[in-house]
Amino acid sequence: QVQLVESGGGLVQPGGSLRLSCAASESIFSIYAMGWYRQAPGKQRELVATITKGGRTNYADSVKGRFTISRDNTKNTVYLQMNSLKPEDTAVYYCNGVSRDRTVAVGPWGQGTQVTVSS
């Protein structure tokens, strides 16, 4: 059974940091690159960061230099370190497996974790 469980969200002031975690089932984690997505109220879900099984990373321009994606292949877990947070980073954050061309999320969506950046 495919499972994706996100955690680590919360309320943080602008300029602050959070670290998100995603525990993924072996069936996704061992095959695919992993990605973090986010969906703000009234907006479409967007892909913000990806990491291949070999550790190659890619970031959306809006988060480049502030967010860092990593993965622990021994724990089937992917992380998103978010620094210098801005109010526009407020969203529900999800992880998922990602197709080779980064256009398709391959698994079912988890419950996500809410990140709110506000003073």
Short mmCIF file of N, CA and C in Angstrom, two decimals, residues 20-107:
data_model
loop_
_atom_site.label_atom_id
_atom_site.label_comp_id
_atom_site.label_asym_id
_atom_site.label_seq_id
_atom_site.Cartn_x
_atom_site.Cartn_y
_atom_site.Cartn_z
N LEU A 20 10.49 20.20 7.22
CA LEU A 20 9.41 19.25 6.95
C LEU A 20 10.00 17.87 6.71
N SER A 21 9.23 16.86 7.09
CA SER A 21 9.61 15.47 6.86
C SER A 21 8.49 14.75 6.15
N CYS A 22 8.86 13.76 5.35
CA CYS A 22 7.87 12.93 4.66
C CYS A 22 8.34 11.49 4.69
N ALA A 23 7.56 10.65 5.35
CA ALA A 23 7.83 9.21 5.36
C ALA A 23 7.07 8.58 4.20
N ALA A 24 7.80 7.90 3.34
CA ALA A 24 7.18 7.34 2.14
C ALA A 24 7.27 5.82 2.15
N SER A 25 6.33 5.18 1.51
CA SER A 25 6.39 3.74 1.40
C SER A 25 7.48 3.34 0.41
N GLU A 26 7.99 2.13 0.63
CA GLU A 26 9.11 1.64 -0.17
C GLU A 26 8.79 1.61 -1.65
N SER A 27 7.54 1.33 -1.97
CA SER A 27 7.15 1.18 -3.37
C SER A 27 7.33 2.45 -4.17
N ILE A 28 7.26 3.60 -3.51
CA ILE A 28 7.51 4.86 -4.21
C ILE A 28 8.95 5.29 -4.03
N PHE A 29 9.43 5.26 -2.79
CA PHE A 29 10.73 5.84 -2.47
C PHE A 29 11.87 5.16 -3.20
N SER A 30 11.77 3.86 -3.40
CA SER A 30 12.87 3.11 -4.00
C SER A 30 12.91 3.23 -5.52
N ILE A 31 11.84 3.73 -6.11
CA ILE A 31 11.76 3.75 -7.57
C ILE A 31 11.91 5.16 -8.14
N TYR A 32 11.28 6.12 -7.47
CA TYR A 32 11.13 7.44 -8.07
C TYR A 32 11.98 8.50 -7.40
N ALA A 33 12.19 9.57 -8.14
CA ALA A 33 12.62 10.80 -7.51
C ALA A 33 11.50 11.27 -6.59
N MET A 34 11.84 12.05 -5.60
CA MET A 34 10.83 12.56 -4.66
C MET A 34 10.74 14.07 -4.77
N GLY A 35 9.55 14.58 -4.51
CA GLY A 35 9.36 16.02 -4.63
C GLY A 35 8.50 16.56 -3.50
N TRP A 36 8.68 17.84 -3.23
CA TRP A 36 7.80 18.57 -2.34
C TRP A 36 6.95 19.53 -3.19
N TYR A 37 5.67 19.50 -2.91
CA TYR A 37 4.71 20.37 -3.58
C TYR A 37 4.07 21.26 -2.51
N ARG A 38 3.43 22.32 -2.96
CA ARG A 38 2.65 23.13 -2.03
C ARG A 38 1.41 23.69 -2.73
N GLN A 39 0.39 23.93 -1.93
CA GLN A 39 -0.84 24.51 -2.46
C GLN A 39 -1.33 25.58 -1.51
N ALA A 40 -1.33 26.80 -2.01
CA ALA A 40 -1.83 27.93 -1.24
C ALA A 40 -3.33 28.08 -1.49
N PRO A 41 -4.04 28.72 -0.59
CA PRO A 41 -5.50 28.89 -0.78
C PRO A 41 -5.81 29.57 -2.10
N GLY A 42 -6.72 28.96 -2.86
CA GLY A 42 -7.14 29.53 -4.13
C GLY A 42 -6.17 29.37 -5.26
N LYS A 43 -5.09 28.62 -5.04
CA LYS A 43 -4.08 28.44 -6.09
C LYS A 43 -3.89 26.97 -6.41
N GLN A 44 -3.31 26.71 -7.56
CA GLN A 44 -3.00 25.34 -7.95
C GLN A 44 -1.81 24.82 -7.17
N ARG A 45 -1.77 23.51 -7.03
CA ARG A 45 -0.62 22.88 -6.40
C ARG A 45 0.60 23.07 -7.29
N GLU A 46 1.74 23.40 -6.68
CA GLU A 46 2.96 23.62 -7.46
C GLU A 46 4.11 22.79 -6.88
N LEU A 47 4.99 22.40 -7.77
CA LEU A 47 6.18 21.64 -7.38
C LEU A 47 7.27 22.63 -6.99
N VAL A 48 7.83 22.46 -5.79
CA VAL A 48 8.84 23.43 -5.34
C VAL A 48 10.24 22.85 -5.30
N ALA A 49 10.38 21.54 -5.13
CA ALA A 49 11.72 20.96 -5.05
C ALA A 49 11.65 19.47 -5.36
N THR A 50 12.69 18.96 -6.01
CA THR A 50 12.78 17.53 -6.29
C THR A 50 14.19 17.04 -5.99
N ILE A 51 14.27 15.74 -5.71
CA ILE A 51 15.57 15.11 -5.50
C ILE A 51 15.53 13.72 -6.09
N THR A 52 16.52 13.38 -6.89
CA THR A 52 16.59 12.05 -7.49
C THR A 52 17.11 11.04 -6.47
N LYS A 53 17.05 9.77 -6.83
CA LYS A 53 17.59 8.74 -5.95
C LYS A 53 19.08 8.96 -5.71
N GLY A 54 19.74 9.53 -6.68
CA GLY A 54 21.18 9.79 -6.56
C GLY A 54 21.53 11.09 -5.88
N GLY A 55 20.50 11.89 -5.54
CA GLY A 55 20.75 13.11 -4.79
C GLY A 55 20.79 14.39 -5.60
N ARG A 56 20.50 14.31 -6.89
CA ARG A 56 20.47 15.53 -7.72
C ARG A 56 19.19 16.30 -7.40
N THR A 57 19.32 17.61 -7.19
CA THR A 57 18.19 18.43 -6.75
C THR A 57 17.80 19.46 -7.80
N ASN A 58 16.55 19.89 -7.68
CA ASN A 58 16.03 20.93 -8.56
C ASN A 58 15.02 21.75 -7.76
N TYR A 59 15.01 23.08 -7.97
CA TYR A 59 14.15 23.96 -7.19
C TYR A 59 13.39 24.93 -8.08
N ALA A 60 12.19 25.26 -7.63
CA ALA A 60 11.47 26.36 -8.26
C ALA A 60 12.21 27.66 -7.96
N ASP A 61 12.12 28.60 -8.89
CA ASP A 61 12.82 29.87 -8.71
C ASP A 61 12.40 30.58 -7.42
N SER A 62 11.15 30.41 -7.04
CA SER A 62 10.61 31.12 -5.88
C SER A 62 11.23 30.68 -4.57
N VAL A 63 11.86 29.50 -4.54
CA VAL A 63 12.43 28.98 -3.29
C VAL A 63 13.93 28.76 -3.37
N LYS A 64 14.50 28.94 -4.55
CA LYS A 64 15.92 28.68 -4.75
C LYS A 64 16.75 29.55 -3.81
N GLY A 65 17.71 28.91 -3.15
CA GLY A 65 18.57 29.62 -2.21
C GLY A 65 18.03 29.69 -0.80
N ARG A 66 16.77 29.34 -0.62
CA ARG A 66 16.14 29.37 0.71
C ARG A 66 15.74 27.98 1.20
N PHE A 67 15.32 27.11 0.30
CA PHE A 67 14.88 25.77 0.64
C PHE A 67 15.93 24.76 0.22
N THR A 68 16.04 23.68 1.00
CA THR A 68 16.95 22.58 0.67
C THR A 68 16.22 21.26 0.84
N ILE A 69 16.19 20.47 -0.22
CA ILE A 69 15.57 19.15 -0.15
C ILE A 69 16.66 18.12 0.04
N SER A 70 16.37 17.10 0.85
CA SER A 70 17.32 16.01 1.07
C SER A 70 16.52 14.72 1.29
N ARG A 71 17.23 13.61 1.22
CA ARG A 71 16.56 12.33 1.46
C ARG A 71 17.49 11.41 2.21
N ASP A 72 16.87 10.56 3.04
CA ASP A 72 17.58 9.52 3.77
C ASP A 72 17.09 8.19 3.22
N ASN A 73 17.90 7.56 2.40
CA ASN A 73 17.49 6.33 1.74
C ASN A 73 17.38 5.14 2.69
N THR A 74 17.94 5.27 3.89
CA THR A 74 17.82 4.18 4.87
C THR A 74 16.51 4.25 5.64
N LYS A 75 15.86 5.43 5.58
CA LYS A 75 14.61 5.62 6.33
C LYS A 75 13.42 5.88 5.42
N ASN A 76 13.63 5.83 4.11
CA ASN A 76 12.55 6.14 3.16
C ASN A 76 11.90 7.49 3.49
N THR A 77 12.73 8.47 3.80
CA THR A 77 12.24 9.77 4.24
C THR A 77 12.88 10.89 3.42
N VAL A 78 12.07 11.86 3.08
CA VAL A 78 12.55 13.05 2.37
C VAL A 78 12.26 14.26 3.24
N TYR A 79 13.17 15.22 3.20
CA TYR A 79 13.08 16.40 4.06
C TYR A 79 13.04 17.67 3.21
N LEU A 80 12.49 18.71 3.79
CA LEU A 80 12.57 20.03 3.18
C LEU A 80 12.93 21.03 4.26
N GLN A 81 14.16 21.53 4.21
CA GLN A 81 14.59 22.57 5.12
C GLN A 81 14.24 23.91 4.50
N MET A 82 13.44 24.69 5.21
CA MET A 82 12.95 25.96 4.69
C MET A 82 13.50 27.09 5.57
N ASN A 83 14.30 27.94 4.99
CA ASN A 83 14.88 29.09 5.69
C ASN A 83 14.37 30.38 5.08
N SER A 84 14.57 31.47 5.80
CA SER A 84 14.17 32.80 5.32
C SER A 84 12.74 32.79 4.79
N LEU A 85 11.86 32.22 5.56
CA LEU A 85 10.47 32.05 5.12
C LEU A 85 9.78 33.39 4.93
N LYS A 86 8.89 33.42 3.94
CA LYS A 86 8.14 34.62 3.60
C LYS A 86 6.65 34.32 3.71
N PRO A 87 5.82 35.34 3.89
CA PRO A 87 4.38 35.10 3.95
C PRO A 87 3.84 34.36 2.72
N GLU A 88 4.43 34.58 1.58
CA GLU A 88 3.97 33.89 0.37
C GLU A 88 4.33 32.41 0.33
N ASP A 89 5.10 31.95 1.30
CA ASP A 89 5.37 30.51 1.42
C ASP A 89 4.24 29.79 2.16
N THR A 90 3.29 30.53 2.67
CA THR A 90 2.16 29.93 3.38
C THR A 90 1.37 29.02 2.43
N ALA A 91 1.22 27.77 2.84
CA ALA A 91 0.55 26.77 2.00
C ALA A 91 0.50 25.45 2.75
N VAL A 92 -0.25 24.52 2.20
CA VAL A 92 -0.17 23.13 2.64
C VAL A 92 0.90 22.46 1.79
N TYR A 93 1.85 21.80 2.44
CA TYR A 93 2.96 21.18 1.76
C TYR A 93 2.76 19.67 1.70
N TYR A 94 3.01 19.10 0.54
CA TYR A 94 2.85 17.68 0.28
C TYR A 94 4.14 17.12 -0.32
N CYS A 95 4.37 15.84 -0.10
CA CYS A 95 5.44 15.17 -0.83
C CYS A 95 4.82 14.10 -1.72
N ASN A 96 5.59 13.69 -2.72
CA ASN A 96 5.13 12.63 -3.60
C ASN A 96 6.30 12.16 -4.46
N GLY A 97 6.15 10.98 -5.05
CA GLY A 97 7.07 10.57 -6.07
C GLY A 97 6.86 11.43 -7.31
N VAL A 98 7.93 11.58 -8.08
CA VAL A 98 7.88 12.48 -9.23
C VAL A 98 8.37 11.75 -10.47
N SER A 99 7.67 11.94 -11.58
CA SER A 99 8.10 11.33 -12.84
C SER A 99 9.43 11.92 -13.30
N ARG A 100 10.06 11.24 -14.24
CA ARG A 100 11.39 11.65 -14.70
C ARG A 100 11.40 13.10 -15.22
N ASP A 101 10.32 13.49 -15.90
CA ASP A 101 10.29 14.85 -16.44
C ASP A 101 9.66 15.87 -15.49
N ARG A 102 9.40 15.40 -14.26
CA ARG A 102 8.88 16.27 -13.17
C ARG A 102 7.50 16.84 -13.49
N THR A 103 6.75 16.19 -14.36
CA THR A 103 5.42 16.71 -14.69
C THR A 103 4.30 15.95 -14.00
N VAL A 104 4.60 14.79 -13.45
CA VAL A 104 3.55 13.94 -12.89
C VAL A 104 3.91 13.51 -11.48
N ALA A 105 2.96 13.66 -10.57
CA ALA A 105 3.09 13.09 -9.23
C ALA A 105 2.55 11.67 -9.30
N VAL A 106 3.34 10.70 -8.85
CA VAL A 106 3.04 9.31 -9.18
C VAL A 106 2.18 8.60 -8.15
N GLY A 107 2.07 9.12 -6.95
CA GLY A 107 1.34 8.40 -5.91
C GLY A 107 0.09 9.13 -5.48
#
